[in-house]
PDB file of C-alpha atoms in Angstrom:
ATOM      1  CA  UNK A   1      29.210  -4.554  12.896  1.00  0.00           C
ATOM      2  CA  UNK A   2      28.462  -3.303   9.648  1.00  0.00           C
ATOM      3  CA  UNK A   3      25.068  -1.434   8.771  1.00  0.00           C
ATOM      4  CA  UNK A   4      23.607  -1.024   5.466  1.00  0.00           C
ATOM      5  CA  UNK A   5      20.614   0.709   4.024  1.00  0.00           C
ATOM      6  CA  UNK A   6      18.627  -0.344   1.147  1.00  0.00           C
ATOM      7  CA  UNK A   7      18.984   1.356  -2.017  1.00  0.00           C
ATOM      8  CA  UNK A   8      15.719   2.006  -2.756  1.00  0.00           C
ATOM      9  CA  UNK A   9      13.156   2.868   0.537  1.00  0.00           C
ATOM     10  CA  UNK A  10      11.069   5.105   2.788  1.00  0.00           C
ATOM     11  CA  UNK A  11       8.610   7.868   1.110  1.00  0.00           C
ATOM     12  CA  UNK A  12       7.589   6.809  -2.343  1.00  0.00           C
ATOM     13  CA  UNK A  13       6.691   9.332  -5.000  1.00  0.00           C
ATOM     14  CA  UNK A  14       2.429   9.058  -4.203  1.00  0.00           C
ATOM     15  CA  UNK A  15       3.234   9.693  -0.315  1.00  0.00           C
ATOM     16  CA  UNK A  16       5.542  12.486  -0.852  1.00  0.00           C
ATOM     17  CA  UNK A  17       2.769  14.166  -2.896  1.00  0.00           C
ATOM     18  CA  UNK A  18      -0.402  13.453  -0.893  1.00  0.00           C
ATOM     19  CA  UNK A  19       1.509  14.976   2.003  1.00  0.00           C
ATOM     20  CA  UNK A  20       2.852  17.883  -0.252  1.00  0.00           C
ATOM     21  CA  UNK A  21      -1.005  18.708  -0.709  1.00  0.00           C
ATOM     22  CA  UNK A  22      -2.325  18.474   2.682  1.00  0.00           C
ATOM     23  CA  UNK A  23       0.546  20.462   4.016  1.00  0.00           C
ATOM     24  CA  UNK A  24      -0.067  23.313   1.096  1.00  0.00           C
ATOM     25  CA  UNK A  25      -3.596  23.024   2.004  1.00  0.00           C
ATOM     26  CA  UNK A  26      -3.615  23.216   5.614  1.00  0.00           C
ATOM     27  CA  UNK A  27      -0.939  26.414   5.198  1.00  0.00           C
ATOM     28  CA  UNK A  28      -3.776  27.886   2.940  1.00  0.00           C
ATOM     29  CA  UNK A  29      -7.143  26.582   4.542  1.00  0.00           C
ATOM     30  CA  UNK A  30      -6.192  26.189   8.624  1.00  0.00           C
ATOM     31  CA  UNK A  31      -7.830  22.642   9.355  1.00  0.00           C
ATOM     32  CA  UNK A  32      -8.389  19.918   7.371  1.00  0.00           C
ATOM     33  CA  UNK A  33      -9.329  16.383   7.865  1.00  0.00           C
ATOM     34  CA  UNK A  34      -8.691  13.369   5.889  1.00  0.00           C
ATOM     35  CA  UNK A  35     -11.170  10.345   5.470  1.00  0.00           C
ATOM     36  CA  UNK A  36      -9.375   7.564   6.886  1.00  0.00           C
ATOM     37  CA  UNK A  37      -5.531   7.788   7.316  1.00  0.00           C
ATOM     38  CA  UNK A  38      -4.095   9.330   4.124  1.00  0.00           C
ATOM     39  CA  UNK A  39      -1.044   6.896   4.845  1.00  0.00           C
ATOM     40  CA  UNK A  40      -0.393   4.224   7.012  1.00  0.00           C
ATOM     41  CA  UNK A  41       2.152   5.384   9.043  1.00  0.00           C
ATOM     42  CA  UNK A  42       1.629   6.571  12.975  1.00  0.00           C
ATOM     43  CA  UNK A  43       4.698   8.599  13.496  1.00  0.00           C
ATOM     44  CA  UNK A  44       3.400  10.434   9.706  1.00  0.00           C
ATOM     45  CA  UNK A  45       0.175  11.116  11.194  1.00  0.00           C
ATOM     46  CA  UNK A  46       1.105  12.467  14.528  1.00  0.00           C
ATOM     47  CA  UNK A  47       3.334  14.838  12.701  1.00  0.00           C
ATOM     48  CA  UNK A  48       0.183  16.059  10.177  1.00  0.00           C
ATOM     49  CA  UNK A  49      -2.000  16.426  13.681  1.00  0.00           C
ATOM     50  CA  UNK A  50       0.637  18.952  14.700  1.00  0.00           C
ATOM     51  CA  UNK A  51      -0.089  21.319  11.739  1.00  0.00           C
ATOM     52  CA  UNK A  52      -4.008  20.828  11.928  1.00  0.00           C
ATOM     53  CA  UNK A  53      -4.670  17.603   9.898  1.00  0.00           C
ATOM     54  CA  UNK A  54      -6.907  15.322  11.771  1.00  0.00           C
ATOM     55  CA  UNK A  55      -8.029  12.132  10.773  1.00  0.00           C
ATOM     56  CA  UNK A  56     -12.272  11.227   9.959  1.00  0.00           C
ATOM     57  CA  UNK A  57     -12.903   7.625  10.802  1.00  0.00           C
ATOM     58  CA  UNK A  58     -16.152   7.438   8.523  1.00  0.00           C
ATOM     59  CA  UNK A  59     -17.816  10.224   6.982  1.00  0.00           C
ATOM     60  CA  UNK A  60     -20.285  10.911  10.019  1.00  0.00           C
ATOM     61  CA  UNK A  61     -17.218  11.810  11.621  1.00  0.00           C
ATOM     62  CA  UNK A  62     -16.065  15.124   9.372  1.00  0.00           C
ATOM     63  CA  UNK A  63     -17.306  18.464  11.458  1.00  0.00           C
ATOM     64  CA  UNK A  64     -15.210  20.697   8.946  1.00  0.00           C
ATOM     65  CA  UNK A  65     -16.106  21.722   5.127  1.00  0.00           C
ATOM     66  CA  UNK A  66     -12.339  20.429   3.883  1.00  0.00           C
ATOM     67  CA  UNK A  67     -11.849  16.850   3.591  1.00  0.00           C
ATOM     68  CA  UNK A  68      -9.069  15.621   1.703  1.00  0.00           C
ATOM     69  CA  UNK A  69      -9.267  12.072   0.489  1.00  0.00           C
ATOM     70  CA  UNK A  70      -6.464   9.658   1.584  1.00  0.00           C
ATOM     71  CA  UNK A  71      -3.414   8.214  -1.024  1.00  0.00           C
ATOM     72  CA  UNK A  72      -5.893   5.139  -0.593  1.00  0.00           C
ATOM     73  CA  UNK A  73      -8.476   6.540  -2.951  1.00  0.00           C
ATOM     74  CA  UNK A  74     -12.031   5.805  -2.725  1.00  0.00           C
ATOM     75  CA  UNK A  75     -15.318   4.392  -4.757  1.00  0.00           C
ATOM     76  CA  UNK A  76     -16.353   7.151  -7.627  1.00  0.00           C
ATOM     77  CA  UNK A  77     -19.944   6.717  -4.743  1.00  0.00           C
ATOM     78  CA  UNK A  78     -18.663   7.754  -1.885  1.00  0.00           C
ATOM     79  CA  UNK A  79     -16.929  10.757  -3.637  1.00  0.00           C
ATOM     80  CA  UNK A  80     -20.322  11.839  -5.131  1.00  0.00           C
ATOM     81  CA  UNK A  81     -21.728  11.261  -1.826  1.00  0.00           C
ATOM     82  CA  UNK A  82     -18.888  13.748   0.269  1.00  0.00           C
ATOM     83  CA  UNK A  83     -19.580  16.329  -2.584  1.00  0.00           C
ATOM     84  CA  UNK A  84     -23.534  15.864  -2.022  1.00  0.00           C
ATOM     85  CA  UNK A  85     -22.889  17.092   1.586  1.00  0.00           C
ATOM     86  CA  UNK A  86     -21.208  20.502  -0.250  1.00  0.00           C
ATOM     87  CA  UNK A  87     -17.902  19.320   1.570  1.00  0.00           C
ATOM     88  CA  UNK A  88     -14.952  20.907  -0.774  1.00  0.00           C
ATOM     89  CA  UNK A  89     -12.753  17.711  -1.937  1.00  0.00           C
ATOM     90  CA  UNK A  90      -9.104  17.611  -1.696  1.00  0.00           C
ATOM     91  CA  UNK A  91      -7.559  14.612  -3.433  1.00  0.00           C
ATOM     92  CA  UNK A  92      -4.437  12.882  -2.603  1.00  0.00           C
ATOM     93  CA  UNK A  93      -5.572   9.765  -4.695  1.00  0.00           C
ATOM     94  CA  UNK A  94      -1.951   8.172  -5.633  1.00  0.00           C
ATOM     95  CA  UNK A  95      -1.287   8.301  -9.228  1.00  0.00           C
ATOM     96  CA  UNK A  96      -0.592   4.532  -9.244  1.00  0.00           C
ATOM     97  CA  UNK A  97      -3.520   3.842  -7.286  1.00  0.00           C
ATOM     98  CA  UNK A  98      -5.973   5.904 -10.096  1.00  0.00           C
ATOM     99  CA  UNK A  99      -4.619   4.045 -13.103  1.00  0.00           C
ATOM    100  CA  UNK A 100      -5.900   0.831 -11.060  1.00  0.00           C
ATOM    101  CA  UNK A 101      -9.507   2.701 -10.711  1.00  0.00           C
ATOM    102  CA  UNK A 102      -9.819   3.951 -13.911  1.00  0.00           C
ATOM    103  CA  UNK A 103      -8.360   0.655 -15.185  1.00  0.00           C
ATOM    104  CA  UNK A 104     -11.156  -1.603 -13.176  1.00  0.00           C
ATOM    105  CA  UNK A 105     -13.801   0.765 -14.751  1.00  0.00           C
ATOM    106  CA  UNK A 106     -12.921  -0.071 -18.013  1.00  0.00           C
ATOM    107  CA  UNK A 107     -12.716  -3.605 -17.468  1.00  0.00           C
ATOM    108  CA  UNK A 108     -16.616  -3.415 -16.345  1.00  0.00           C
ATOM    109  CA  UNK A 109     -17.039  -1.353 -19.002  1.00  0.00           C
ATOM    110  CA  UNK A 110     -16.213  -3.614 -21.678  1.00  0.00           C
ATOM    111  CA  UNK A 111     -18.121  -6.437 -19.721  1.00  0.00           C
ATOM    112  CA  UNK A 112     -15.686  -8.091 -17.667  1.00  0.00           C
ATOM    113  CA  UNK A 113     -16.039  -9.492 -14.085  1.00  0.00           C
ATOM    114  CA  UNK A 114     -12.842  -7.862 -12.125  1.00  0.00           C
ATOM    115  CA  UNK A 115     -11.357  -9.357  -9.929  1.00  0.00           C
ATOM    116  CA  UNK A 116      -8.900  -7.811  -7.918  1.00  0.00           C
ATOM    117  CA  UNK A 117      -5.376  -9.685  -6.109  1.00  0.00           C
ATOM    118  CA  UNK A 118      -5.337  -7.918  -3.082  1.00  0.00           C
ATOM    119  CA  UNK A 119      -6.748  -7.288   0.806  1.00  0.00           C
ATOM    120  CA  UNK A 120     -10.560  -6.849   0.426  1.00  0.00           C
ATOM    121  CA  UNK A 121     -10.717  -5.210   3.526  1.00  0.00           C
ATOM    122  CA  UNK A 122      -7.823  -2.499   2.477  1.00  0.00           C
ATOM    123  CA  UNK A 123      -9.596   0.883   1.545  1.00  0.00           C
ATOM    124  CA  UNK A 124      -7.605   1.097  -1.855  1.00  0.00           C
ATOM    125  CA  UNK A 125      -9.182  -2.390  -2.786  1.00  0.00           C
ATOM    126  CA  UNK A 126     -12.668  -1.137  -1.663  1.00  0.00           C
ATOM    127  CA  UNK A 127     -12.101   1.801  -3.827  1.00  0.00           C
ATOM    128  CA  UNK A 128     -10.724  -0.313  -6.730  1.00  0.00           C
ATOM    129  CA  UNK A 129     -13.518  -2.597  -6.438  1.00  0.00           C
ATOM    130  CA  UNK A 130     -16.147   0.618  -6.484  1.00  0.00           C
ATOM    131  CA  UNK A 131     -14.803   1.935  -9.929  1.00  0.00           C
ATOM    132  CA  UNK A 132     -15.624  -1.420 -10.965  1.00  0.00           C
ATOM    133  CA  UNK A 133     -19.247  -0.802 -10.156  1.00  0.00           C
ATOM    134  CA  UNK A 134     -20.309  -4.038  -8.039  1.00  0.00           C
ATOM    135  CA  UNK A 135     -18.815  -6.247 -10.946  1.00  0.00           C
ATOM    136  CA  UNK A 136     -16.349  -6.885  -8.988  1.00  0.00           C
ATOM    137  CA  UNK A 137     -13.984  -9.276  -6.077  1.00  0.00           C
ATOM    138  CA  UNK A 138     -11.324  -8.897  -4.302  1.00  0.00           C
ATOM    139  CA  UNK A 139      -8.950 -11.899  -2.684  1.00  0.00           C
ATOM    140  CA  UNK A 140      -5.545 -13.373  -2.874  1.00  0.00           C
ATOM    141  CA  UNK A 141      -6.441 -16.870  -3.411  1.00  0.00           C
ATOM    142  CA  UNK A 142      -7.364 -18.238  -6.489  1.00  0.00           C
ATOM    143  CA  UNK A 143      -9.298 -20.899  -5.231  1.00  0.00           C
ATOM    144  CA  UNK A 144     -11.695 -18.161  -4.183  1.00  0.00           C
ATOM    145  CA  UNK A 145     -12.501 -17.739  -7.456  1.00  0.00           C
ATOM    146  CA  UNK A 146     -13.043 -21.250  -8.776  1.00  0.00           C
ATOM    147  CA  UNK A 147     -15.854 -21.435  -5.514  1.00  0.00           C
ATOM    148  CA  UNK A 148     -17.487 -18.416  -6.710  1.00  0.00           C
ATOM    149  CA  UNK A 149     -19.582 -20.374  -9.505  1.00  0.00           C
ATOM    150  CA  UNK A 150     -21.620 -19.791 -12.556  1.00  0.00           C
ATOM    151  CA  UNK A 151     -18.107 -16.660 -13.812  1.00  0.00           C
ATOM    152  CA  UNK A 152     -18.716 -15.058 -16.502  1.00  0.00           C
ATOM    153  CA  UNK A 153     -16.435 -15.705 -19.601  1.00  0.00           C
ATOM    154  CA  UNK A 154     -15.045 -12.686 -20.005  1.00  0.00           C
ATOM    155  CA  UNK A 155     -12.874 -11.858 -16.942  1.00  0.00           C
ATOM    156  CA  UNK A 156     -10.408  -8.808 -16.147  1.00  0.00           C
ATOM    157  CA  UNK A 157      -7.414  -9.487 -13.372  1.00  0.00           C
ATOM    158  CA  UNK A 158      -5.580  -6.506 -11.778  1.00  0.00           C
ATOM    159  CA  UNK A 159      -3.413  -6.536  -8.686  1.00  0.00           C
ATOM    160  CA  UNK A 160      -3.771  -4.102  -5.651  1.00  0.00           C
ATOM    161  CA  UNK A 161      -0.494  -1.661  -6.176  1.00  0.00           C
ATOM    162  CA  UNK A 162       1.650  -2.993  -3.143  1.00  0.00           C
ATOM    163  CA  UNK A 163       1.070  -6.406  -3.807  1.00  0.00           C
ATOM    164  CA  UNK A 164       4.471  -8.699  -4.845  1.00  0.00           C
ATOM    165  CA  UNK A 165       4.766  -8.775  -8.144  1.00  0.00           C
ATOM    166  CA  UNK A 166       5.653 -12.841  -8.448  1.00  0.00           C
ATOM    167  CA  UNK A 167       2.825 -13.971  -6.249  1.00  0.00           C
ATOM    168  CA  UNK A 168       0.443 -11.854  -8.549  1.00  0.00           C
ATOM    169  CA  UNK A 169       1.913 -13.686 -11.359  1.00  0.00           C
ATOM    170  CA  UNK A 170       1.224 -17.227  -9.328  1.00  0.00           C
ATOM    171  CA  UNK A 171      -2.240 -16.062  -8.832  1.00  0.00           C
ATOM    172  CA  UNK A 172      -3.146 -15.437 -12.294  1.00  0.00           C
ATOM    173  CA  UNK A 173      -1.201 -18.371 -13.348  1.00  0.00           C
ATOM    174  CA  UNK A 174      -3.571 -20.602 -10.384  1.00  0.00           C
ATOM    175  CA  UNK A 175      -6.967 -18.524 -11.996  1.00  0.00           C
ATOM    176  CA  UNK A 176      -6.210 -20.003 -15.321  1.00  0.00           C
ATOM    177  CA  UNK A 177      -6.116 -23.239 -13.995  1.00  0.00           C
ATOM    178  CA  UNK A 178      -9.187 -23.061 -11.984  1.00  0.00           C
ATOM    179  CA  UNK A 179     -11.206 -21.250 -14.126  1.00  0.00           C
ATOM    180  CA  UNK A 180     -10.309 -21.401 -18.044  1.00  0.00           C
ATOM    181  CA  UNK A 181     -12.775 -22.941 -19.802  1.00  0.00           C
ATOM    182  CA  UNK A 182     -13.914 -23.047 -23.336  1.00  0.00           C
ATOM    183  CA  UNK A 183     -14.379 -19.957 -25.082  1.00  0.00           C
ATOM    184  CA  UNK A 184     -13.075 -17.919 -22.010  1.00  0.00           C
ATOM    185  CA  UNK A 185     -11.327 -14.733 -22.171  1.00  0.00           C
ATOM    186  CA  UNK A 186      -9.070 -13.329 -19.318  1.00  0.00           C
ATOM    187  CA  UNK A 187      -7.297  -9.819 -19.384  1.00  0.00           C
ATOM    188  CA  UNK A 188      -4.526  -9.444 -17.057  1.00  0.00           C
ATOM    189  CA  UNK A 189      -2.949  -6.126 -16.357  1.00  0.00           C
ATOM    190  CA  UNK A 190      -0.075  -5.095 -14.050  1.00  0.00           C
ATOM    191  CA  UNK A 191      -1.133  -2.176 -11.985  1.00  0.00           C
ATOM    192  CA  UNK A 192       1.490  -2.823  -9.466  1.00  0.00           C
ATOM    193  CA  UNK A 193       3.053   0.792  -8.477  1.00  0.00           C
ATOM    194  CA  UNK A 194       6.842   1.263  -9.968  1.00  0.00           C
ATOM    195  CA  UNK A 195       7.707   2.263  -6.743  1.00  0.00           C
ATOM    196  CA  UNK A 196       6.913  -0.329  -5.041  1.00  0.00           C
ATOM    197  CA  UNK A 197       9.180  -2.699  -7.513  1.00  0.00           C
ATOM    198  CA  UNK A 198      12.155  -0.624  -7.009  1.00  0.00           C
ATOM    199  CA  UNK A 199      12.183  -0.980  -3.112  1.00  0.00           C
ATOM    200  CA  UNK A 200      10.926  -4.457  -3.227  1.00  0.00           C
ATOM    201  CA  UNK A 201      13.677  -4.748  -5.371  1.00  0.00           C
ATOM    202  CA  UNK A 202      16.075  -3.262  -3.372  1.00  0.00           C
ATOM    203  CA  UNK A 203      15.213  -4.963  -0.090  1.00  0.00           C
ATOM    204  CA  UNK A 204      15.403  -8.779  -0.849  1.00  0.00           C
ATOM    205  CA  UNK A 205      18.647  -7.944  -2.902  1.00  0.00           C
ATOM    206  CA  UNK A 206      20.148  -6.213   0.709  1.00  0.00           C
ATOM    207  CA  UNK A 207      18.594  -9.283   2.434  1.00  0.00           C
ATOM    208  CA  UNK A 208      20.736 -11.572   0.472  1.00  0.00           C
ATOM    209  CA  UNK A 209      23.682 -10.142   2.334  1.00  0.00           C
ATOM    210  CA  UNK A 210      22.699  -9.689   5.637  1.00  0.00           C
ATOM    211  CA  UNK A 211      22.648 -11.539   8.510  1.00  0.00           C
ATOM    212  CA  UNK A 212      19.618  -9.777   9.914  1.00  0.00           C
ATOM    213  CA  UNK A 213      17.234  -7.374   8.346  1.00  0.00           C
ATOM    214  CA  UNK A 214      14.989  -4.629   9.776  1.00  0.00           C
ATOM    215  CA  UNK A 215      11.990  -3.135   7.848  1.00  0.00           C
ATOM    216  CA  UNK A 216      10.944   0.017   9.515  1.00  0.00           C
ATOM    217  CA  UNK A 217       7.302   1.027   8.961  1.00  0.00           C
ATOM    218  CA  UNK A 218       3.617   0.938  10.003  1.00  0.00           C
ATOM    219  CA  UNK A 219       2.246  -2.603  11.059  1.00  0.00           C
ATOM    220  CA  UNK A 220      -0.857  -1.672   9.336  1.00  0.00           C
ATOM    221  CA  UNK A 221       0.515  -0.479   5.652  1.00  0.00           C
ATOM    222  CA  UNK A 222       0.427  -2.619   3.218  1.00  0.00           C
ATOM    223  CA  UNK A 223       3.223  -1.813   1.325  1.00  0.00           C
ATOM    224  CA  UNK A 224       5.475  -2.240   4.629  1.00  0.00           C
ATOM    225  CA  UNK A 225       4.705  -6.178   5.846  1.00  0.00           C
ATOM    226  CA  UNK A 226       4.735  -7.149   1.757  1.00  0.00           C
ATOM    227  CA  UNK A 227       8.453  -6.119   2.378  1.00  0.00           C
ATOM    228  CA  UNK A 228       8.763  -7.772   5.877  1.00  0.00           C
ATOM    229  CA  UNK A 229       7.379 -11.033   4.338  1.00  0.00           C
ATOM    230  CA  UNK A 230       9.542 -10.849   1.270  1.00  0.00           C
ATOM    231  CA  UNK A 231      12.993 -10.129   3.690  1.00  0.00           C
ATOM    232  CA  UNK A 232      11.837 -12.769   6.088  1.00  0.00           C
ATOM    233  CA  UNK A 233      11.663 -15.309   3.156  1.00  0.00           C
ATOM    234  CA  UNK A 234      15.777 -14.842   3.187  1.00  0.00           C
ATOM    235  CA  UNK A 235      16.543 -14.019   6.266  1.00  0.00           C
ATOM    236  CA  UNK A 236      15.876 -13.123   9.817  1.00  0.00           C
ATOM    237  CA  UNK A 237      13.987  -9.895   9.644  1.00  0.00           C
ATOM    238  CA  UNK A 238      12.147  -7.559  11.973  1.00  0.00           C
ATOM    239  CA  UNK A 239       9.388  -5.412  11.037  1.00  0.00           C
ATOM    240  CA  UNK A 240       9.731  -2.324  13.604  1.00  0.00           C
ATOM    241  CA  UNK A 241       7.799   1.469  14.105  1.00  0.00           C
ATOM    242  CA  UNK A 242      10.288   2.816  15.563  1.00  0.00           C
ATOM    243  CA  UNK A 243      13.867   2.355  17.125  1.00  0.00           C
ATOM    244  CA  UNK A 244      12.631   1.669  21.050  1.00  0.00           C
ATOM    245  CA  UNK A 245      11.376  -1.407  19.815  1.00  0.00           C
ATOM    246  CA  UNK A 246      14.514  -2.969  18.977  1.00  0.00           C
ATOM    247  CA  UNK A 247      16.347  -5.417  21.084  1.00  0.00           C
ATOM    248  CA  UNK A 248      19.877  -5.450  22.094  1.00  0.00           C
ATOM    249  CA  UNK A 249      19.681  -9.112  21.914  1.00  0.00           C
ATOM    250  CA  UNK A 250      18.319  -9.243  18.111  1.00  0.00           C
ATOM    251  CA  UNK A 251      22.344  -7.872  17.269  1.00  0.00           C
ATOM    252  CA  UNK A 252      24.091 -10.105  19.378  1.00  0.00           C
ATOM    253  CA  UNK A 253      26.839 -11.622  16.667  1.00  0.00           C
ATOM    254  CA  UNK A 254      25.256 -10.125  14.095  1.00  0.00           C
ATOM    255  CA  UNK A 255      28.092  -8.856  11.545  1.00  0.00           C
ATOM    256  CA  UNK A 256      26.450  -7.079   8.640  1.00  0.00           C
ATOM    257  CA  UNK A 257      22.160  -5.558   9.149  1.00  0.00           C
ATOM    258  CA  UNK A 258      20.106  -4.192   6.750  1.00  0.00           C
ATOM    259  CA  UNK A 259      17.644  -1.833   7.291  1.00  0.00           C
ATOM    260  CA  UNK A 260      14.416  -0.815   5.034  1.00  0.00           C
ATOM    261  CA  UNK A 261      11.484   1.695   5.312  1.00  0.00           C
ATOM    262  CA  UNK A 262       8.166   0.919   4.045  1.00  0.00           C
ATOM    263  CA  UNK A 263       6.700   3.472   1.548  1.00  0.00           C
ATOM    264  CA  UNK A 264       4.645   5.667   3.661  1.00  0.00           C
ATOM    265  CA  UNK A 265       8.260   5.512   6.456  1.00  0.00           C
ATOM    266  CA  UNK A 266       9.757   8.977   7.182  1.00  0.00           C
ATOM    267  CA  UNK A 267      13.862   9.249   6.762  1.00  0.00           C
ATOM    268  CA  UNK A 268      13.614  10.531   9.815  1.00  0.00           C
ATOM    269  CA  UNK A 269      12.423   7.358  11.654  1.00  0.00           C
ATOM    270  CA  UNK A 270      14.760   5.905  10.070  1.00  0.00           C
ATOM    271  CA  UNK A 271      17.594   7.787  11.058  1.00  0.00           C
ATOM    272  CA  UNK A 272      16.504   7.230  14.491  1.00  0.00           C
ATOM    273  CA  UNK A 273      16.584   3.257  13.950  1.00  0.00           C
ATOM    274  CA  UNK A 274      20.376   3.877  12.667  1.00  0.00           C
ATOM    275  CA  UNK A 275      21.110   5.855  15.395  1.00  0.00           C
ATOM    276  CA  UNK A 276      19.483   3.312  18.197  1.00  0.00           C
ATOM    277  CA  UNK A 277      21.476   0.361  16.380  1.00  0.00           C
ATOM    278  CA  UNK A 278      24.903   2.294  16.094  1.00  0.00           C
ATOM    279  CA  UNK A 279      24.706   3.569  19.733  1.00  0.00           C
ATOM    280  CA  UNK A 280      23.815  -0.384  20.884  1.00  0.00           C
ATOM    281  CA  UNK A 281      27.382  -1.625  19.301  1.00  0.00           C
TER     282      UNK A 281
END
């Protein structure tokens, strides 16, 4: 049985670098606590809780003076309303994520209505959706939209970073037809992370080959079940945490596996997963 890694996977460049900072930090400052988890990713977080990073639920929940704000970014608000409680702010905002603010604010700016392909309940899209100042929605169907009533003319489309890049291009493609009218004006920009391309990219390509696919990663990240649902769309595929979830039966006559991280997926979970799957043959 042959097993093959994807070319592209596991940390991407705005994980690597909000856990850089928190790990700096916390060598500098002792404890810290991040608002929300700063990624999606269990086996990451236990790791962080080791070295003093704990994780704040809601605001109400910080008890230190060092809060670092999560990969996830958050509304330009609640910012101003961590730094009214004279709570020192570390960011770990993801670059990616940031051009998306800064690009919804200037949409609302210029008087556009943003709307937002994504999860509305996913903190990044809350945050997006802040910078936009209330002018704002968040979905994944473009019928949505069309329900809404009374749109204004001028409307502004950006796509939550994970988010596959040929479904946002459906979506905007469905929005015209539901909601072009005369004298209407739509701006659509691609705020998709590069990242996120290259291993999307790199997954459904390995797919293609394999008889069965794993895609290691959180069940709650974003980035991780865009890639299960793109690797299950070609073959059988298994979104796991970690390698005591796998089944001897799921390799039974299986001849060639592929196996994927999410972005927010440490190598070495999965180098465990490789291990697990090599010692089951």
């Amino acid at each position: 049985m042959r097993i093959e890694k994807a070319g592209e996977m596991g940390f991407c460049s705005g994980v690597m670098r909000a856990i850089k900072i928190l790990e700096k930090t916390a060598s500098s400052r002792g404890a810290v606590e991040t608002l929300g988890a700063v990624v999606h990713n269990e086996e990451v977080l236990q790791r962080l809780a080791r070295i003093g990073i704990r994780v704040a639920e809601s605001l109400d929940d910080v008890h230190g003076n060092v809060l670092a704000i999560s990969s996830h970014g958050v509304s330009p608000e609640l910012e101003a309303e961590i730094r009214a409680r004279h709570i020192d702010v570390i960011d770990t905002t993801c670059p990616f994520v940031h051009r998306a603010q800064v690009t919804a604010r200037r949409l609302a700016e210029a008087g556009f209505f943003v709307i937002v392909y994504g999860n509305a309940e996913h903190p990044e899209v809350r945050g997006v959706l802040g910078w936009a100042g209330g002018k704002g929605v968040a979905t994944v169907d473009a019928k949505t939209i069309a329900g809404l009533g009374g749109l204004p003319h001028k409307l502004g489309v950006l796509s939550q970073t994970t988010q596959i890049p040929v479904h946002f291009t459906r979506f905007v493609k469905e929005l015209i037809d539901f909601t072009f009218d005369m004298d209407s004006e739509l701006w659509v920009i691609d705020t998709i992370c590069h990242d996120i391309r290259k291993r999307q990219a790199a997954a459904i390509s390995l797919a293609g080959k394999v008889d069965l696919m794993f895609v290691v990663g959180g069940r709650n990240s974003a980035n991780t079940n865009r890639l299960a649902e793109l690797c299950s769309s070609v073959t059988e595929t298994h979104l796991i945490e970690t390698a005591e979830e796998i089944e001897p039966s799921w390799l039974q006559g299986r001849n060639h596996i592929g196996i994927t991280g999410g972005a927010s997926t440490a190598e070495q979970t999965i180098s465990e997963v490789l291990a697990k799957m090599k010692a089951m043959t």
